[in-house]
PDB file of C-alpha atoms in Angstrom:
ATOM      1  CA  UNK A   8      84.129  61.428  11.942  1.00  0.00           C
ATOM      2  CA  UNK A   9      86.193  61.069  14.995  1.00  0.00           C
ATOM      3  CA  UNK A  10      90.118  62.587  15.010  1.00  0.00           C
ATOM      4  CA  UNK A  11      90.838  58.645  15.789  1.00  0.00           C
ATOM      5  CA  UNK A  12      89.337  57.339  12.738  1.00  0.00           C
ATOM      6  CA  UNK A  13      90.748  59.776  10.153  1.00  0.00           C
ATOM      7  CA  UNK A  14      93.255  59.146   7.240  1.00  0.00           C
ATOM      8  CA  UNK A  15      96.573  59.998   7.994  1.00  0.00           C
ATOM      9  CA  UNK A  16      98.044  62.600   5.556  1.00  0.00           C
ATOM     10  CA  UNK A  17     100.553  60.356   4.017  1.00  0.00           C
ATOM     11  CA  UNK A  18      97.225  58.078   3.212  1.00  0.00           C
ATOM     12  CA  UNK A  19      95.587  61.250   1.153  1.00  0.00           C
ATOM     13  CA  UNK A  20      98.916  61.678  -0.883  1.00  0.00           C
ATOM     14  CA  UNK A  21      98.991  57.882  -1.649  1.00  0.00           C
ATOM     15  CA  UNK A  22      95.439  58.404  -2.945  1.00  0.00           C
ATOM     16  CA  UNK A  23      95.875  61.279  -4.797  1.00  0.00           C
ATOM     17  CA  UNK A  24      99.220  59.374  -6.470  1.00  0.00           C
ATOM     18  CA  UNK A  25      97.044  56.602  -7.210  1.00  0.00           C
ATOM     19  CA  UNK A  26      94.533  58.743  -9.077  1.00  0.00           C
ATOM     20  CA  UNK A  27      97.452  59.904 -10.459  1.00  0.00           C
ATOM     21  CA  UNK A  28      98.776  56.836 -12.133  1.00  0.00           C
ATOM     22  CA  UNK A  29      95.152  55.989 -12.754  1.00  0.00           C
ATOM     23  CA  UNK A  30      95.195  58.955 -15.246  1.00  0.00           C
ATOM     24  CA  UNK A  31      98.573  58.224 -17.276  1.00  0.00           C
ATOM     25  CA  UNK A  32      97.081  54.748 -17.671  1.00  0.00           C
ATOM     26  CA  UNK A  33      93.277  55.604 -18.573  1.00  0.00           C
ATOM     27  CA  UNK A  34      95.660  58.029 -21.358  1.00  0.00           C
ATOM     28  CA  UNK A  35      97.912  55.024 -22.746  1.00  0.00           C
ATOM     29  CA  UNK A  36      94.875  53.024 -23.073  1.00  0.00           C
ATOM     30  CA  UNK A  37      92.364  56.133 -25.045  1.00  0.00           C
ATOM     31  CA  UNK A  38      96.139  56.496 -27.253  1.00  0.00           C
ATOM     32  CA  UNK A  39      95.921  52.740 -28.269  1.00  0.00           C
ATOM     33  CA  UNK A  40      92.256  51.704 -28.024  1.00  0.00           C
ATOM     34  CA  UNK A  41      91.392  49.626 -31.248  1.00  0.00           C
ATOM     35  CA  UNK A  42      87.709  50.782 -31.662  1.00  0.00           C
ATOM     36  CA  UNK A  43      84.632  52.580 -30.445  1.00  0.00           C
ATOM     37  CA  UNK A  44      84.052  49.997 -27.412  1.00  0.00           C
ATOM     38  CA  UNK A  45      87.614  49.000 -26.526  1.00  0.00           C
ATOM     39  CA  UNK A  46      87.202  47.027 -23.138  1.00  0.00           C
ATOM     40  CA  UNK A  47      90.502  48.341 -22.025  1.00  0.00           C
ATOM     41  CA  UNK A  48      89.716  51.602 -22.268  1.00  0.00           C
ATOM     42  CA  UNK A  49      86.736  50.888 -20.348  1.00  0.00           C
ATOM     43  CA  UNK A  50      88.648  48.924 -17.537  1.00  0.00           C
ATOM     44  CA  UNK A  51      90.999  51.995 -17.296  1.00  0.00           C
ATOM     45  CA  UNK A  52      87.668  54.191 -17.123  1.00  0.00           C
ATOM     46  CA  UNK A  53      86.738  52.094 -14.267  1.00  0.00           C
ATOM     47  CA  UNK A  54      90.024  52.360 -12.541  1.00  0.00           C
ATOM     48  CA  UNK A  55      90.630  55.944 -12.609  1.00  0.00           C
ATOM     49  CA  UNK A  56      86.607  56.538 -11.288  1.00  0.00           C
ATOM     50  CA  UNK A  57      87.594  54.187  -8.380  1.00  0.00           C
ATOM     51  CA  UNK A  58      90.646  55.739  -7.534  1.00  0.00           C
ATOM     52  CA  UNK A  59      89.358  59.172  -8.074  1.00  0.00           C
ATOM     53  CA  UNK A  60      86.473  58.524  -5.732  1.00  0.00           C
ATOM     54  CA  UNK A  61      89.002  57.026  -2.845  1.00  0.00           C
ATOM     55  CA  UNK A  62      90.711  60.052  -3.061  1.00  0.00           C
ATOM     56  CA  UNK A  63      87.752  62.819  -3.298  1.00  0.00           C
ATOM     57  CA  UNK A  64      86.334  60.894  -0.145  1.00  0.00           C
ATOM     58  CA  UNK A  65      90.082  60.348   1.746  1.00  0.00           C
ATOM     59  CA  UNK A  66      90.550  64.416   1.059  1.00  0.00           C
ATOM     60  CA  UNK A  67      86.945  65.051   2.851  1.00  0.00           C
ATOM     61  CA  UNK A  68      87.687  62.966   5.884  1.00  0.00           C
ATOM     62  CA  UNK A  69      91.193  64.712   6.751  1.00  0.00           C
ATOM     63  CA  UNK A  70      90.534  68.438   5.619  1.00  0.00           C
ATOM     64  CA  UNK A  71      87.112  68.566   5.089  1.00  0.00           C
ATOM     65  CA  UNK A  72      87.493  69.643   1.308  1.00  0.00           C
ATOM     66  CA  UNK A  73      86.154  67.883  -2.468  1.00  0.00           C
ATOM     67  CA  UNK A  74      87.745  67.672  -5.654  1.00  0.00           C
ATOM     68  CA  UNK A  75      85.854  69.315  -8.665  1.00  0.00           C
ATOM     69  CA  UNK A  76      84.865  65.963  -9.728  1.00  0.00           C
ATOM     70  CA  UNK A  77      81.827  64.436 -10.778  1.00  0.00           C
ATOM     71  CA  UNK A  78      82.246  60.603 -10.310  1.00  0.00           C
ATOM     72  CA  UNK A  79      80.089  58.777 -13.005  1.00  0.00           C
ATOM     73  CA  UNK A  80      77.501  56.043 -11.132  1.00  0.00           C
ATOM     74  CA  UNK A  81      77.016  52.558 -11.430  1.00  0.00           C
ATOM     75  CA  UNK A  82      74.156  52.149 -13.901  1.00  0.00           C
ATOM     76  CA  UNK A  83      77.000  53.323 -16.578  1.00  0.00           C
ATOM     77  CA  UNK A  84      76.841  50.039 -18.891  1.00  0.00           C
ATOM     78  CA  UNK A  85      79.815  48.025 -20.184  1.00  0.00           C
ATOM     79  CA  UNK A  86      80.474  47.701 -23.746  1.00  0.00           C
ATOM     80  CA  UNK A  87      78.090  45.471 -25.728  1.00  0.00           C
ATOM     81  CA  UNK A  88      79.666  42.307 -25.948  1.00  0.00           C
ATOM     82  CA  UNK A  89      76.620  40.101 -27.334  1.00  0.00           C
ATOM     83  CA  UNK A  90      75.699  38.763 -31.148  1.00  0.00           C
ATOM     84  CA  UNK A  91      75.588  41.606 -33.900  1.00  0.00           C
ATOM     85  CA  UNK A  92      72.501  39.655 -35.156  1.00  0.00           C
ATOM     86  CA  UNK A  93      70.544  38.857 -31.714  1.00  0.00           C
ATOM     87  CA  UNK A  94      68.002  35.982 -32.767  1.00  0.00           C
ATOM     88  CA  UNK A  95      65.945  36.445 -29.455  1.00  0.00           C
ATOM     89  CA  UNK A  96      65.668  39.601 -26.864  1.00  0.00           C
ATOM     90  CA  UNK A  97      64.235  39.787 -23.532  1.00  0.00           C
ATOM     91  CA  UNK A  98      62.743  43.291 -22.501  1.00  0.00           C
ATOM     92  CA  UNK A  99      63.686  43.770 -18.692  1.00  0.00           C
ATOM     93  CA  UNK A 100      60.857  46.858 -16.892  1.00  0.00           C
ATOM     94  CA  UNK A 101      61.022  48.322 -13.674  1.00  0.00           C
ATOM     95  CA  UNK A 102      58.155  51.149 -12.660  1.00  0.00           C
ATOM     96  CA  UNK A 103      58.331  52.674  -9.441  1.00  0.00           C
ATOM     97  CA  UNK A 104      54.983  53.636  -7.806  1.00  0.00           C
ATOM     98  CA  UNK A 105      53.780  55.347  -4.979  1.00  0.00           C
ATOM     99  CA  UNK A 106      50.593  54.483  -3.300  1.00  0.00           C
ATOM    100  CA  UNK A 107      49.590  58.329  -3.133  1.00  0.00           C
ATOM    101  CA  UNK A 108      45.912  57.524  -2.170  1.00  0.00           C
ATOM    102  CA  UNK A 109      45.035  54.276  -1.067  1.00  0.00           C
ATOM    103  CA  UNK A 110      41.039  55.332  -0.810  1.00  0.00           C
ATOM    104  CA  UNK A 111      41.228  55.956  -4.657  1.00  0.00           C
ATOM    105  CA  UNK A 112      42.983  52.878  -5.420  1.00  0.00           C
ATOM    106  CA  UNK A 113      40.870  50.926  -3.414  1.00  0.00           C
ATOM    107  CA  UNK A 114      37.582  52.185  -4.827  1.00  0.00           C
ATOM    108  CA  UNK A 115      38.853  51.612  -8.448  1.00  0.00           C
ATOM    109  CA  UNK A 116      39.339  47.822  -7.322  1.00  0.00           C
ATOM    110  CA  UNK A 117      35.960  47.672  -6.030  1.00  0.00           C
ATOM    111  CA  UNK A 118      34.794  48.443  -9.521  1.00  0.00           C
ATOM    112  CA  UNK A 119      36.723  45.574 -11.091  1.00  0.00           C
ATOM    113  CA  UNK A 120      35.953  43.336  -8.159  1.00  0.00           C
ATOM    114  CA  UNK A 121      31.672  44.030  -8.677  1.00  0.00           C
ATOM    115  CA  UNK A 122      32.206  43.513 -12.011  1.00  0.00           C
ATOM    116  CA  UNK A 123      34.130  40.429 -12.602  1.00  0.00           C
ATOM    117  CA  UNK A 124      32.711  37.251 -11.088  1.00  0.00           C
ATOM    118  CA  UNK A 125      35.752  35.519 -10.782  1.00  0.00           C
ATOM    119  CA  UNK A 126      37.206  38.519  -8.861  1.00  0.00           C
ATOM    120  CA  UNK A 127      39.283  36.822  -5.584  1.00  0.00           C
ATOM    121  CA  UNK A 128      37.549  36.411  -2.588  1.00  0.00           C
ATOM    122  CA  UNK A 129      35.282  39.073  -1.973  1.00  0.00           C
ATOM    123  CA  UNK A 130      36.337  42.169   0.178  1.00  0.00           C
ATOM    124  CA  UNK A 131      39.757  41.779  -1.694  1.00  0.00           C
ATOM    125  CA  UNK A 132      39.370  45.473  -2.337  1.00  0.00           C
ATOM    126  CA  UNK A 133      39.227  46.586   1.356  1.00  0.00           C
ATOM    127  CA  UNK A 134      42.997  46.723   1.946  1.00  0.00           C
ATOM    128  CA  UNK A 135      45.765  48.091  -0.264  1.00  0.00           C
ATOM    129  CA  UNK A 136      47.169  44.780  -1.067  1.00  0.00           C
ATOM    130  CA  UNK A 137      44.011  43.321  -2.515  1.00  0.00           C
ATOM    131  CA  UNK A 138      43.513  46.433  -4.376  1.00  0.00           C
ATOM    132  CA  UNK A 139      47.074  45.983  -5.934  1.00  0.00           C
ATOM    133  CA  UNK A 140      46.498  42.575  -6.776  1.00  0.00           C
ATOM    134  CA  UNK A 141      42.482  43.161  -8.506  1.00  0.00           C
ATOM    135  CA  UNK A 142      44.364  45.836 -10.416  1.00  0.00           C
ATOM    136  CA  UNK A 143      47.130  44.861 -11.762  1.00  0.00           C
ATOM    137  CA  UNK A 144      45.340  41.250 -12.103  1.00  0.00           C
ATOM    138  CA  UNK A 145      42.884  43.425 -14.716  1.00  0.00           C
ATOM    139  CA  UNK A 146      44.939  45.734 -16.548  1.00  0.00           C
ATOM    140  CA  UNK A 147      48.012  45.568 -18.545  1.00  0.00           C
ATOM    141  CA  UNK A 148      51.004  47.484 -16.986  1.00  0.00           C
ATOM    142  CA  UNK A 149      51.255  49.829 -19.700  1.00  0.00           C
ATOM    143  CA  UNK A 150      47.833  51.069 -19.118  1.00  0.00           C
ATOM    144  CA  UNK A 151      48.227  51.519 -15.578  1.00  0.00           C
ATOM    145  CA  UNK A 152      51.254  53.468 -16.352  1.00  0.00           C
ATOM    146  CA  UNK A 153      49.406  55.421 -18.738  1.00  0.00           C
ATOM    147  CA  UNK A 154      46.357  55.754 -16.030  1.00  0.00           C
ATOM    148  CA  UNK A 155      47.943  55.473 -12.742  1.00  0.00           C
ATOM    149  CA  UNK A 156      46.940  59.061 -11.230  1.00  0.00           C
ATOM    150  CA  UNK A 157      42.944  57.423 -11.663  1.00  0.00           C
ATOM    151  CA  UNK A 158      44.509  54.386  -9.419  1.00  0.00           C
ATOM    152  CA  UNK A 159      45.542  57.139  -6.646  1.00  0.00           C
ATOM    153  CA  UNK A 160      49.211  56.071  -7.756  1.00  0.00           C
ATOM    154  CA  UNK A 161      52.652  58.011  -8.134  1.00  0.00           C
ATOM    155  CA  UNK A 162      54.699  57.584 -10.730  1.00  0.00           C
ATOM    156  CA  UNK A 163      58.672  57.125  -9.434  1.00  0.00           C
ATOM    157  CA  UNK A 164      61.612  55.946 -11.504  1.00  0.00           C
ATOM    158  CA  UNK A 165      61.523  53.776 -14.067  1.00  0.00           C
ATOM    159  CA  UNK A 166      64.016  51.387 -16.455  1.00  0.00           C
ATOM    160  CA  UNK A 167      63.343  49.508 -19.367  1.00  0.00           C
ATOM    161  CA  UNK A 168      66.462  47.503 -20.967  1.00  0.00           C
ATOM    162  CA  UNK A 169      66.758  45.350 -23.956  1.00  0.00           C
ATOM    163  CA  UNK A 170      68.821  42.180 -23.778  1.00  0.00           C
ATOM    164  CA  UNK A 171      70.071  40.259 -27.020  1.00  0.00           C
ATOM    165  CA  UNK A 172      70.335  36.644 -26.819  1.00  0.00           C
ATOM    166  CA  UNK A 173      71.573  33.923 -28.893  1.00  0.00           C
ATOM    167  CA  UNK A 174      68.104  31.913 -28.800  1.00  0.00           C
ATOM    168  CA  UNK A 175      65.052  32.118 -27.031  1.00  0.00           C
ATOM    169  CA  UNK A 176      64.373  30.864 -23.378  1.00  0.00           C
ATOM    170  CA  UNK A 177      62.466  27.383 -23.585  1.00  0.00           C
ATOM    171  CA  UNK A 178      59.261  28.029 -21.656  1.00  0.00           C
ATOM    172  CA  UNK A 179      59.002  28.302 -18.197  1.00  0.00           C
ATOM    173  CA  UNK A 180      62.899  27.890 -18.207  1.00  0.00           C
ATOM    174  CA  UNK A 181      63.624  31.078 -16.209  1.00  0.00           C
ATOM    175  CA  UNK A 182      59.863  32.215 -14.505  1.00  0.00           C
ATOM    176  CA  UNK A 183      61.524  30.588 -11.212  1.00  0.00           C
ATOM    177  CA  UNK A 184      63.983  33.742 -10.706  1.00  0.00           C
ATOM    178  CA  UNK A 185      63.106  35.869 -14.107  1.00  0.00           C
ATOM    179  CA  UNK A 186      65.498  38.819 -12.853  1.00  0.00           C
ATOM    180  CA  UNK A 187      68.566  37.253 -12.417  1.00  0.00           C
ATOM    181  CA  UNK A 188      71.414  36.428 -14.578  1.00  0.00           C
ATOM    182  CA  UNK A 189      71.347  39.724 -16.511  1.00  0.00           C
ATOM    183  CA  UNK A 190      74.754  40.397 -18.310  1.00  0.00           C
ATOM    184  CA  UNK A 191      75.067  43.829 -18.538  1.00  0.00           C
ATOM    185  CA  UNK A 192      77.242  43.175 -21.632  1.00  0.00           C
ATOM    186  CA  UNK A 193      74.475  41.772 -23.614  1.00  0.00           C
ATOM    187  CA  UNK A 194      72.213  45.389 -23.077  1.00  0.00           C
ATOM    188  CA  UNK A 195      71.419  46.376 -27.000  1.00  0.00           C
ATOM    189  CA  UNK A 196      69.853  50.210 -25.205  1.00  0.00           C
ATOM    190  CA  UNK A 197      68.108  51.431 -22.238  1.00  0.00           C
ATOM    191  CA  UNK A 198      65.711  54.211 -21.291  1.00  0.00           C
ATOM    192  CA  UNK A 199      65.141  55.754 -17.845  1.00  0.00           C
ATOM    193  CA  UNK A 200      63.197  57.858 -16.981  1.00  0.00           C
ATOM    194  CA  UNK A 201      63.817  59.707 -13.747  1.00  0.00           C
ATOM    195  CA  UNK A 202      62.730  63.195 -11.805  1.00  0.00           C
ATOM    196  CA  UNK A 203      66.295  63.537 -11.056  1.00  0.00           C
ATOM    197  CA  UNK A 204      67.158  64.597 -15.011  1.00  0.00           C
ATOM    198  CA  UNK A 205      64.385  67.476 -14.368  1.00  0.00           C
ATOM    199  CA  UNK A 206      65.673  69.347 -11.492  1.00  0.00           C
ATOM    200  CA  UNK A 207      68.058  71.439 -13.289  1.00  0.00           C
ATOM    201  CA  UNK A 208      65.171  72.904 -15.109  1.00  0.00           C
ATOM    202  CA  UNK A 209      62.558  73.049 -12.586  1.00  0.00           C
ATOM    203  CA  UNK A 210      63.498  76.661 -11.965  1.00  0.00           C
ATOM    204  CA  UNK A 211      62.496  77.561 -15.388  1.00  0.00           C
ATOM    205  CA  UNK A 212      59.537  75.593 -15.873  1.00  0.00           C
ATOM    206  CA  UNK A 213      56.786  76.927 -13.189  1.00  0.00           C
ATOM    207  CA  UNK A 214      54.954  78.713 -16.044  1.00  0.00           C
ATOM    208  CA  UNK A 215      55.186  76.102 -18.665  1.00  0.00           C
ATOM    209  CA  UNK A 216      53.927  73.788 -16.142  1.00  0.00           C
ATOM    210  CA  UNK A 217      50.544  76.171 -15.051  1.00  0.00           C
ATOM    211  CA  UNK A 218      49.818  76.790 -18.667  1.00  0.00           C
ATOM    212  CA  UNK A 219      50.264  72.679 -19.932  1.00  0.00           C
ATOM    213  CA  UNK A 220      47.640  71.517 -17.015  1.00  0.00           C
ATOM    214  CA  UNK A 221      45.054  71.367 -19.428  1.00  0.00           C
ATOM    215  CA  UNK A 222      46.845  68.992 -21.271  1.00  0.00           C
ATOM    216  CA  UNK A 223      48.592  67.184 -18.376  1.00  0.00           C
ATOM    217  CA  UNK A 224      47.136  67.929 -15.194  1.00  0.00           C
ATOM    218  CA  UNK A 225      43.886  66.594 -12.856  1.00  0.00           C
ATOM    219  CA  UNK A 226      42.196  68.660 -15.169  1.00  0.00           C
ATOM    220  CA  UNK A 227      41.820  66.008 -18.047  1.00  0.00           C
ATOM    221  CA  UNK A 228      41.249  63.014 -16.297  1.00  0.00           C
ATOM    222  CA  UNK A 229      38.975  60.116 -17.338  1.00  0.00           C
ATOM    223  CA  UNK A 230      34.894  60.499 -17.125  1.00  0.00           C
ATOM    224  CA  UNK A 231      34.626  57.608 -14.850  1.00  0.00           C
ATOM    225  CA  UNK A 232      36.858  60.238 -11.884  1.00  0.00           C
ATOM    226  CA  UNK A 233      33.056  61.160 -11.503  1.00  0.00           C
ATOM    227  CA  UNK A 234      31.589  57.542 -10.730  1.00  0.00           C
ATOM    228  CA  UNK A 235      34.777  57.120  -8.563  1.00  0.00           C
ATOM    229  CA  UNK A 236      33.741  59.922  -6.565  1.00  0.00           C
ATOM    230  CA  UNK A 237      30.318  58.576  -5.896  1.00  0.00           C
ATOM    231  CA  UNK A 238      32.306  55.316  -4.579  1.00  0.00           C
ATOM    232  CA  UNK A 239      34.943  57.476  -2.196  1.00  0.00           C
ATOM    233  CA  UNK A 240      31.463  59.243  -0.825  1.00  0.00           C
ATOM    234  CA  UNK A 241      30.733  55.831   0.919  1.00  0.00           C
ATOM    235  CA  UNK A 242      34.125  56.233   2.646  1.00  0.00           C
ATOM    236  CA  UNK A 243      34.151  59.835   3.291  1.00  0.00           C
ATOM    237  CA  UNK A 244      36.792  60.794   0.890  1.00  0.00           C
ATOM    238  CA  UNK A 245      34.636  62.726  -1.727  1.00  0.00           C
ATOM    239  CA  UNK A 246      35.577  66.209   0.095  1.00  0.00           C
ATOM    240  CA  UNK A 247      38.993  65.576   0.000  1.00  0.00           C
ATOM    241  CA  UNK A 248      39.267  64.335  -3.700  1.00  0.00           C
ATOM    242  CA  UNK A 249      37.201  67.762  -4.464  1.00  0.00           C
ATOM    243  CA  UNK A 250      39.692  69.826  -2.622  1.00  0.00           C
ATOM    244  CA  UNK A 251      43.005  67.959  -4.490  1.00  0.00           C
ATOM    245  CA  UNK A 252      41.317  69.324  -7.745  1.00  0.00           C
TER     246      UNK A 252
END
């Protein structure tokens, strides 16, 4: 950053006031919450993150130093706010995927695609988007979770919330814009699953990892990796399949 666009001094030490009187305030409000999910303790939470952050990045930009602070992100939910008895829920996924070989994913859709007749138009399985769309047209998502190394796929993050409702959607009320509208108040739980929460034990788990590939690894993939290979032969990718083994 240049010299012209750095915080003053006197801009730092009204930051770190701030954070400051964030503090005494996030205090007050833990000293006279009312329950377990007090929204003003959570607003004062909120507060003193925001000011803390101003500060840690304020500090950076005129002395090049941190603050021992770990600021807490944005997928940190609100307290639940919705029914105690929810008579409807709505389950809200997200899987991440990387297309990690599109010659494997693309033979796998040539299977579905000579055996269904009402496949799409043929040659749908020559590019990466037909593929995707024979695919996941023929199996459920779970499975292709479950199988998605045999559809040359990558697993990346993933989400899964639960939302409580008062009553169920009439149908095809929301299929125009299904993701929108989510009150983050009204999230009973949710699970994520990300390779972020395993780097701090990476480091420790090299062995573990070599001795669990029988149970994990390429090693136990499906019979039909050997028909597959026979298809990737027509395309020159047997060799290198052989060689990721």
């Amino acid at each position: 950053m240049s010299d012209a666009a750095q915080p003053t001094a006197a801009e730092v030490r009204a930051a770190a006031e701030a954070v400051k009187t964030a503090l005494d305030r996030h205090l007050a409000a833990v000293e006279r919450r009312s329950g377990e999910e007090d929204p003003a303790v959570y607003d004062a939470f909120n507060e003193l993150a925001a000011a803390a952050e101003a500060y840690d990045e304020l500090l950076y930009d005129r002395y090049d130093e941190v603050t021992p602070f770990e600021i807490p992100g944005e997928d940190t939910l609100p307290p639940y706010t919705g029914p105690e008895e929810p008579s409807a829920l709505s389950v809200l996924i997200r899987r991440d995927y990387a297309v990690a070989e599109p010659q494997r994913l693309m033979a796998q859709a040539r299977r579905v695609e000579a055996a269904d007749e009402d496949a799409p138009g043929a040659g749908a399985s020559g590019t990466v988007h037909g593929a995707l769309g024979l695919l996941f047209g023929e199996f459920e998502p779970d499975e292709i979770a479950s199988r998605h190394k045999e559809f040359g796929l990558e697993e990346g993050d993933s989400t899964l919330w639960v939302t409580a409702a008062d009553e169920s959607a009439e149908p095809g009320e929301w299929l125009e814009a299904p993701f929108e509208q989510v009150d983050p108040e009204r999230v009973v739980c949710r699970f994520d699953v990300s390779a972020v929460f395993d780097e701090e034990f990476d480091d420790g788990d090299d062995d573990e990892d070599d001795e669990d590939e029988g149970e994990d690894g390429e090693a136990d993939l499906p019979d039909l990796d050997e028909d597959l290979d026979t298809d990737l032969d027509e395309d020159g990718e047997s060799a290198r399949l052989e060689a990721d083994r």
